[in-house]
Amino acid sequence: MSVRLFEGKAHAQSYWKYRISPSQEIIDMIINFLHKHRSSPQELELAVDVGCGSGQGTVLLAPHFTRVVGTDVSPAQLEMATQHATAHNITYRESPAEQLPLEDASVDLVTAMSAFHWFDHAHFLQEADRVLKPRGCLALLNYTLDMELSYPDADADTLNAICKELFAALTPYRNPYLGATSMDFYKKAYDTITYSIKEWHESMWLKKTVPLSSFIGMIESFSPYQAMLQQHPEKAKHLSHDITHRLMKTMGVSSPDTEVLMSVRYYCMLACKP
Ligand SMILES: C[S@@+](CC[C@H](N)C(=O)[O-])C[C@H]1O[C@@H](n2cnc3c(N)ncnc32)[C@H](O)[C@@H]1O
Ligand SMILES: *[C@@H]1O[C@H](CO)[C@@H](O)[C@H](O)[C@H]1NC(C)=O
Ligand SMILES: *[C@@H]1O[C@H](CO)[C@@H](O)[C@H](O)[C@H]1NC(C)=O
């Protein structure tokens, strides 16, 4: 398998290709939470997806709202979003999470998908509170890196031990600000938010069938792998090559295009403004 070097536009495109988006089940859970706590069954007017990146989560909101706004600080990401993740009722805006281009009390749902951990938490939460309507909701979600693979004839424990080794090798290259996991930021937001209606979900599995090469490509597109590639290029290339071959051996297959079932664990904080 060739190791891709992600630079400039190529990186932006691989980012789009390999990013995982929340499952329909997770989106439905958010929408149900929103409906459940509303006083009347009026239409959902406006959702804002903050740190929308290339918009792969933003599009999933569009069917439920009159209008959706995706915001991000990265013009390159927003350009990808405008190209790939469009619907007539989505608009993308360049803006920081801590200063949203929206009126007070105008928004039914604020989401941040795999993005909240990059924001100034206190300012963002204050800003979300400002733009939310009474009974509007906030949903913060992300996934953990301990993904699991399964393949019909392969021993699951062996496959997952190899994956664990891969994640352990990448851990030292994670942004030190995030530490080993960013789940703590979300839990803390859950603990400190003053809205009395709130829920914490820790184990929602997203299952997706992907070619093994795409699983590896996705890992290579993550920032810890990119950091390793910059600091120790040979080591990084060897790592992905070695892991790919050991996974293939365990699966008993000779093509990296063989499809595997990938399971990703999401966690989510939901809160409803009084
Ligand atoms: C990992 S991406 C997530 C993208 C997308 N929401 C998804 O589900 O894949 C995180 C995004 O947050 C954006 N971001 C980081 N800090 C931000 C801030 N302070 N305000 C707005 N966006 C920010 C980045 O530009 C990046 O596009
Ligand atoms: C927004 O766009 C989506 C996707 O095209 C569509 O399913 C939805 O009905 C639209 N919402 C409205 C109110 O037009
Ligand atoms: C949260 O999402 C980001 C992608 O922006 C990822 O780097 C991070 O590892 C994720 N999960 C955890 C547990 O930190």
Short mmCIF file of N, CA and C in Angstrom, two decimals, residues 80-192:
data_model
loop_
_atom_site.label_atom_id
_atom_site.label_comp_id
_atom_site.label_asym_id
_atom_site.label_seq_id
_atom_site.Cartn_x
_atom_site.Cartn_y
_atom_site.Cartn_z
N MET A 80 -14.43 23.45 0.84
CA MET A 80 -14.79 22.04 0.64
C MET A 80 -16.27 21.83 0.92
N ALA A 81 -16.76 22.48 1.97
CA ALA A 81 -18.16 22.34 2.35
C ALA A 81 -19.06 22.86 1.22
N THR A 82 -18.71 24.02 0.69
CA THR A 82 -19.53 24.62 -0.35
C THR A 82 -19.53 23.75 -1.61
N GLN A 83 -18.44 23.02 -1.82
CA GLN A 83 -18.37 22.15 -3.00
C GLN A 83 -19.13 20.84 -2.80
N HIS A 84 -19.00 20.26 -1.60
CA HIS A 84 -19.50 18.89 -1.41
C HIS A 84 -20.77 18.78 -0.59
N ALA A 85 -20.91 19.61 0.43
CA ALA A 85 -21.99 19.41 1.39
C ALA A 85 -23.02 20.51 1.25
N THR A 86 -23.77 20.46 0.14
CA THR A 86 -24.69 21.55 -0.11
C THR A 86 -26.15 21.09 -0.06
N ALA A 87 -27.02 22.01 0.21
CA ALA A 87 -28.47 21.85 0.11
C ALA A 87 -28.95 23.28 -0.04
N HIS A 88 -30.12 23.48 -0.64
CA HIS A 88 -30.53 24.86 -0.92
C HIS A 88 -30.70 25.69 0.36
N ASN A 89 -30.91 25.02 1.48
CA ASN A 89 -31.15 25.76 2.72
C ASN A 89 -29.97 25.79 3.68
N ILE A 90 -28.77 25.47 3.20
CA ILE A 90 -27.56 25.59 4.02
C ILE A 90 -26.74 26.78 3.53
N THR A 91 -26.27 27.60 4.47
CA THR A 91 -25.28 28.62 4.11
C THR A 91 -24.08 28.45 5.01
N TYR A 92 -22.91 28.73 4.49
CA TYR A 92 -21.68 28.61 5.27
C TYR A 92 -21.12 30.00 5.54
N ARG A 93 -20.66 30.20 6.76
CA ARG A 93 -20.13 31.49 7.15
C ARG A 93 -18.78 31.32 7.84
N GLU A 94 -17.84 32.20 7.51
CA GLU A 94 -16.55 32.18 8.19
C GLU A 94 -16.69 32.98 9.48
N SER A 95 -16.58 32.30 10.61
CA SER A 95 -16.72 33.01 11.88
C SER A 95 -16.23 32.16 13.04
N PRO A 96 -15.65 32.80 14.06
CA PRO A 96 -15.21 32.03 15.22
C PRO A 96 -16.39 31.57 16.08
N ALA A 97 -16.22 30.44 16.70
CA ALA A 97 -17.27 29.85 17.53
C ALA A 97 -17.68 30.76 18.67
N GLU A 98 -16.75 31.61 19.07
CA GLU A 98 -16.98 32.46 20.24
C GLU A 98 -17.70 33.76 19.85
N GLN A 99 -17.98 33.91 18.56
CA GLN A 99 -18.62 35.14 18.07
C GLN A 99 -19.45 34.77 16.84
N LEU A 100 -20.64 34.25 17.08
CA LEU A 100 -21.45 33.73 15.99
C LEU A 100 -22.22 34.86 15.29
N PRO A 101 -22.33 34.76 13.95
CA PRO A 101 -22.99 35.83 13.19
C PRO A 101 -24.51 35.68 13.22
N LEU A 102 -25.08 35.63 14.43
CA LEU A 102 -26.51 35.35 14.57
C LEU A 102 -27.13 36.22 15.66
N GLU A 103 -28.41 36.48 15.50
CA GLU A 103 -29.17 37.30 16.45
C GLU A 103 -29.37 36.57 17.78
N ASP A 104 -29.62 37.34 18.82
CA ASP A 104 -29.99 36.75 20.11
C ASP A 104 -31.26 35.91 19.94
N ALA A 105 -31.36 34.83 20.66
CA ALA A 105 -32.58 34.01 20.73
C ALA A 105 -33.18 33.70 19.36
N SER A 106 -32.33 33.30 18.39
CA SER A 106 -32.83 33.05 17.04
C SER A 106 -32.67 31.59 16.60
N VAL A 107 -32.00 30.77 17.41
CA VAL A 107 -31.57 29.45 16.94
C VAL A 107 -32.25 28.33 17.73
N ASP A 108 -32.71 27.29 17.00
CA ASP A 108 -33.34 26.14 17.67
C ASP A 108 -32.31 25.12 18.15
N LEU A 109 -31.24 24.97 17.37
CA LEU A 109 -30.24 23.96 17.72
C LEU A 109 -28.83 24.46 17.40
N VAL A 110 -27.94 24.35 18.37
CA VAL A 110 -26.52 24.62 18.14
C VAL A 110 -25.80 23.28 18.26
N THR A 111 -25.05 22.90 17.22
CA THR A 111 -24.25 21.66 17.32
C THR A 111 -22.77 22.00 17.17
N ALA A 112 -21.93 21.17 17.77
CA ALA A 112 -20.49 21.19 17.48
C ALA A 112 -20.08 19.74 17.40
N MET A 113 -19.69 19.30 16.20
CA MET A 113 -19.35 17.91 15.96
C MET A 113 -17.84 17.80 15.80
N SER A 114 -17.21 17.07 16.71
CA SER A 114 -15.74 16.92 16.71
C SER A 114 -15.04 18.27 16.64
N ALA A 115 -15.57 19.25 17.32
CA ALA A 115 -14.99 20.59 17.21
C ALA A 115 -14.91 21.34 18.54
N PHE A 116 -15.82 21.04 19.47
CA PHE A 116 -15.90 21.80 20.72
C PHE A 116 -14.56 21.87 21.45
N HIS A 117 -13.79 20.78 21.42
CA HIS A 117 -12.52 20.76 22.15
C HIS A 117 -11.50 21.78 21.64
N TRP A 118 -11.75 22.35 20.45
CA TRP A 118 -10.84 23.38 19.93
C TRP A 118 -11.26 24.79 20.32
N PHE A 119 -12.48 24.94 20.84
CA PHE A 119 -13.00 26.29 21.11
C PHE A 119 -12.54 26.79 22.48
N ASP A 120 -12.73 28.10 22.69
CA ASP A 120 -12.64 28.66 24.03
C ASP A 120 -13.97 28.28 24.71
N HIS A 121 -13.89 27.28 25.58
CA HIS A 121 -15.12 26.63 26.06
C HIS A 121 -16.11 27.59 26.70
N ALA A 122 -15.60 28.42 27.65
CA ALA A 122 -16.51 29.32 28.38
C ALA A 122 -17.17 30.32 27.43
N HIS A 123 -16.36 30.89 26.53
CA HIS A 123 -16.94 31.89 25.63
C HIS A 123 -17.92 31.29 24.64
N PHE A 124 -17.59 30.09 24.17
CA PHE A 124 -18.50 29.43 23.24
C PHE A 124 -19.83 29.10 23.92
N LEU A 125 -19.78 28.58 25.14
CA LEU A 125 -21.02 28.21 25.84
C LEU A 125 -21.89 29.44 26.08
N GLN A 126 -21.23 30.56 26.38
CA GLN A 126 -21.94 31.82 26.58
C GLN A 126 -22.60 32.28 25.26
N GLU A 127 -21.85 32.12 24.18
CA GLU A 127 -22.33 32.52 22.86
C GLU A 127 -23.49 31.63 22.40
N ALA A 128 -23.38 30.34 22.67
CA ALA A 128 -24.47 29.42 22.33
C ALA A 128 -25.72 29.82 23.11
N ASP A 129 -25.54 30.16 24.37
CA ASP A 129 -26.67 30.57 25.20
C ASP A 129 -27.31 31.84 24.64
N ARG A 130 -26.50 32.75 24.15
CA ARG A 130 -27.02 34.00 23.59
C ARG A 130 -27.90 33.74 22.36
N VAL A 131 -27.42 32.88 21.44
CA VAL A 131 -28.15 32.71 20.18
C VAL A 131 -29.34 31.75 20.30
N LEU A 132 -29.32 30.88 21.30
CA LEU A 132 -30.41 29.91 21.43
C LEU A 132 -31.72 30.58 21.83
N LYS A 133 -32.82 30.09 21.23
CA LYS A 133 -34.16 30.48 21.67
C LYS A 133 -34.41 29.82 23.02
N PRO A 134 -35.37 30.31 23.80
CA PRO A 134 -35.80 29.54 24.95
C PRO A 134 -36.24 28.15 24.44
N ARG A 135 -35.86 27.11 25.12
CA ARG A 135 -36.14 25.71 24.72
C ARG A 135 -35.33 25.26 23.51
N GLY A 136 -34.37 26.08 23.11
CA GLY A 136 -33.45 25.65 22.07
C GLY A 136 -32.41 24.73 22.70
N CYS A 137 -31.75 23.91 21.89
CA CYS A 137 -30.84 22.91 22.46
C CYS A 137 -29.42 23.03 21.93
N LEU A 138 -28.54 22.52 22.76
CA LEU A 138 -27.12 22.49 22.42
C LEU A 138 -26.68 21.02 22.38
N ALA A 139 -25.98 20.62 21.33
CA ALA A 139 -25.47 19.24 21.23
C ALA A 139 -23.98 19.28 20.92
N LEU A 140 -23.19 18.72 21.81
CA LEU A 140 -21.73 18.65 21.60
C LEU A 140 -21.34 17.19 21.48
N LEU A 141 -20.72 16.81 20.38
CA LEU A 141 -20.37 15.41 20.23
C LEU A 141 -18.99 15.19 19.63
N ASN A 142 -18.47 14.03 19.88
CA ASN A 142 -17.19 13.62 19.31
C ASN A 142 -17.13 12.10 19.40
N TYR A 143 -16.06 11.55 18.86
CA TYR A 143 -15.91 10.10 18.92
C TYR A 143 -14.55 9.78 19.54
N THR A 144 -14.40 8.57 20.01
CA THR A 144 -13.13 8.18 20.61
C THR A 144 -12.27 7.51 19.54
N LEU A 145 -10.98 7.50 19.79
CA LEU A 145 -10.07 6.94 18.78
C LEU A 145 -9.98 5.42 18.83
N ASP A 146 -10.51 4.82 19.89
CA ASP A 146 -10.37 3.36 20.00
C ASP A 146 -11.37 2.63 19.11
N MET A 147 -11.19 2.81 17.80
CA MET A 147 -12.10 2.17 16.85
C MET A 147 -11.86 0.68 16.81
N GLU A 148 -12.90 -0.04 16.45
CA GLU A 148 -12.76 -1.50 16.38
C GLU A 148 -13.07 -1.97 14.97
N LEU A 149 -12.44 -3.07 14.60
CA LEU A 149 -12.68 -3.64 13.28
C LEU A 149 -13.21 -5.05 13.45
N SER A 150 -14.07 -5.45 12.53
CA SER A 150 -14.39 -6.88 12.51
C SER A 150 -14.49 -7.37 11.07
N TYR A 151 -14.16 -8.64 10.92
CA TYR A 151 -14.15 -9.27 9.61
C TYR A 151 -14.58 -10.73 9.82
N PRO A 152 -15.50 -11.23 8.98
CA PRO A 152 -16.12 -12.53 9.24
C PRO A 152 -15.21 -13.64 9.78
N ASP A 153 -14.10 -13.91 9.11
CA ASP A 153 -13.33 -15.08 9.52
C ASP A 153 -12.12 -14.74 10.38
N ALA A 154 -12.03 -13.50 10.80
CA ALA A 154 -10.83 -13.11 11.55
C ALA A 154 -11.11 -13.06 13.04
N ASP A 155 -10.12 -13.36 13.84
CA ASP A 155 -10.26 -13.31 15.28
C ASP A 155 -10.33 -11.84 15.71
N ALA A 156 -11.47 -11.46 16.31
CA ALA A 156 -11.72 -10.05 16.63
C ALA A 156 -10.68 -9.51 17.62
N ASP A 157 -10.29 -10.33 18.59
CA ASP A 157 -9.33 -9.86 19.59
C ASP A 157 -7.98 -9.53 18.95
N THR A 158 -7.56 -10.38 18.01
CA THR A 158 -6.28 -10.13 17.34
C THR A 158 -6.36 -8.84 16.52
N LEU A 159 -7.46 -8.69 15.77
CA LEU A 159 -7.62 -7.47 14.96
C LEU A 159 -7.57 -6.23 15.85
N ASN A 160 -8.28 -6.30 16.96
CA ASN A 160 -8.37 -5.10 17.80
C ASN A 160 -7.10 -4.85 18.59
N ALA A 161 -6.35 -5.91 18.88
CA ALA A 161 -5.04 -5.71 19.53
C ALA A 161 -4.11 -4.95 18.58
N ILE A 162 -4.19 -5.27 17.29
CA ILE A 162 -3.36 -4.56 16.31
C ILE A 162 -3.79 -3.09 16.21
N CYS A 163 -5.10 -2.86 16.20
CA CYS A 163 -5.61 -1.48 16.16
C CYS A 163 -5.14 -0.71 17.40
N LYS A 164 -5.23 -1.36 18.56
CA LYS A 164 -4.82 -0.70 19.81
C LYS A 164 -3.35 -0.28 19.74
N GLU A 165 -2.54 -1.18 19.16
CA GLU A 165 -1.11 -0.88 19.00
C GLU A 165 -0.92 0.37 18.14
N LEU A 166 -1.72 0.44 17.07
CA LEU A 166 -1.66 1.61 16.18
C LEU A 166 -2.01 2.89 16.94
N PHE A 167 -3.10 2.85 17.71
CA PHE A 167 -3.52 4.06 18.44
C PHE A 167 -2.51 4.43 19.52
N ALA A 168 -1.93 3.41 20.15
CA ALA A 168 -0.92 3.68 21.19
C ALA A 168 0.31 4.36 20.57
N ALA A 169 0.69 3.92 19.36
CA ALA A 169 1.85 4.52 18.70
C ALA A 169 1.59 5.98 18.32
N LEU A 170 0.32 6.31 18.09
CA LEU A 170 -0.02 7.67 17.68
C LEU A 170 -0.25 8.62 18.87
N THR A 171 -0.56 8.05 20.03
CA THR A 171 -0.90 8.87 21.20
C THR A 171 0.14 9.95 21.53
N PRO A 172 1.46 9.62 21.50
CA PRO A 172 2.44 10.67 21.81
C PRO A 172 2.40 11.85 20.85
N TYR A 173 1.78 11.68 19.68
CA TYR A 173 1.75 12.75 18.69
C TYR A 173 0.47 13.57 18.75
N ARG A 174 -0.39 13.23 19.70
CA ARG A 174 -1.60 14.03 19.85
C ARG A 174 -1.24 15.42 20.36
N ASN A 175 -2.05 16.38 20.00
CA ASN A 175 -1.87 17.74 20.51
C ASN A 175 -1.85 17.70 22.03
N PRO A 176 -0.78 18.21 22.66
CA PRO A 176 -0.66 18.10 24.13
C PRO A 176 -1.82 18.76 24.86
N TYR A 177 -2.41 19.75 24.21
CA TYR A 177 -3.57 20.42 24.80
C TYR A 177 -4.72 19.44 25.03
N LEU A 178 -4.85 18.49 24.12
CA LEU A 178 -5.96 17.54 24.22
C LEU A 178 -5.68 16.39 25.17
N GLY A 179 -4.39 16.11 25.41
CA GLY A 179 -4.06 14.97 26.24
C GLY A 179 -4.48 13.68 25.55
N ALA A 180 -4.62 12.61 26.30
CA ALA A 180 -4.93 11.32 25.71
C ALA A 180 -6.38 11.27 25.20
N THR A 181 -7.24 12.06 25.78
CA THR A 181 -8.62 12.09 25.33
C THR A 181 -9.23 13.46 25.56
N SER A 182 -10.15 13.86 24.69
CA SER A 182 -10.80 15.15 24.91
C SER A 182 -12.17 14.96 25.56
N MET A 183 -12.49 13.71 25.92
CA MET A 183 -13.81 13.45 26.50
C MET A 183 -14.01 14.27 27.77
N ASP A 184 -12.93 14.49 28.51
CA ASP A 184 -13.02 15.25 29.75
C ASP A 184 -13.59 16.66 29.54
N PHE A 185 -13.24 17.29 28.40
CA PHE A 185 -13.77 18.63 28.11
C PHE A 185 -15.30 18.58 28.01
N TYR A 186 -15.78 17.52 27.39
CA TYR A 186 -17.22 17.39 27.17
C TYR A 186 -17.93 17.09 28.47
N LYS A 187 -17.33 16.21 29.27
CA LYS A 187 -17.92 15.87 30.57
C LYS A 187 -17.97 17.10 31.45
N LYS A 188 -16.91 17.89 31.39
CA LYS A 188 -16.85 19.09 32.21
C LYS A 188 -17.93 20.08 31.77
N ALA A 189 -18.10 20.21 30.45
CA ALA A 189 -19.15 21.08 29.94
C ALA A 189 -20.50 20.58 30.44
N TYR A 190 -20.68 19.27 30.42
CA TYR A 190 -21.93 18.68 30.91
C TYR A 190 -22.13 19.00 32.40
N ASP A 191 -21.07 18.86 33.19
CA ASP A 191 -21.18 19.09 34.63
C ASP A 191 -21.44 20.56 34.96
N THR A 192 -20.86 21.46 34.17
CA THR A 192 -20.94 22.87 34.55
C THR A 192 -22.13 23.61 33.94
#
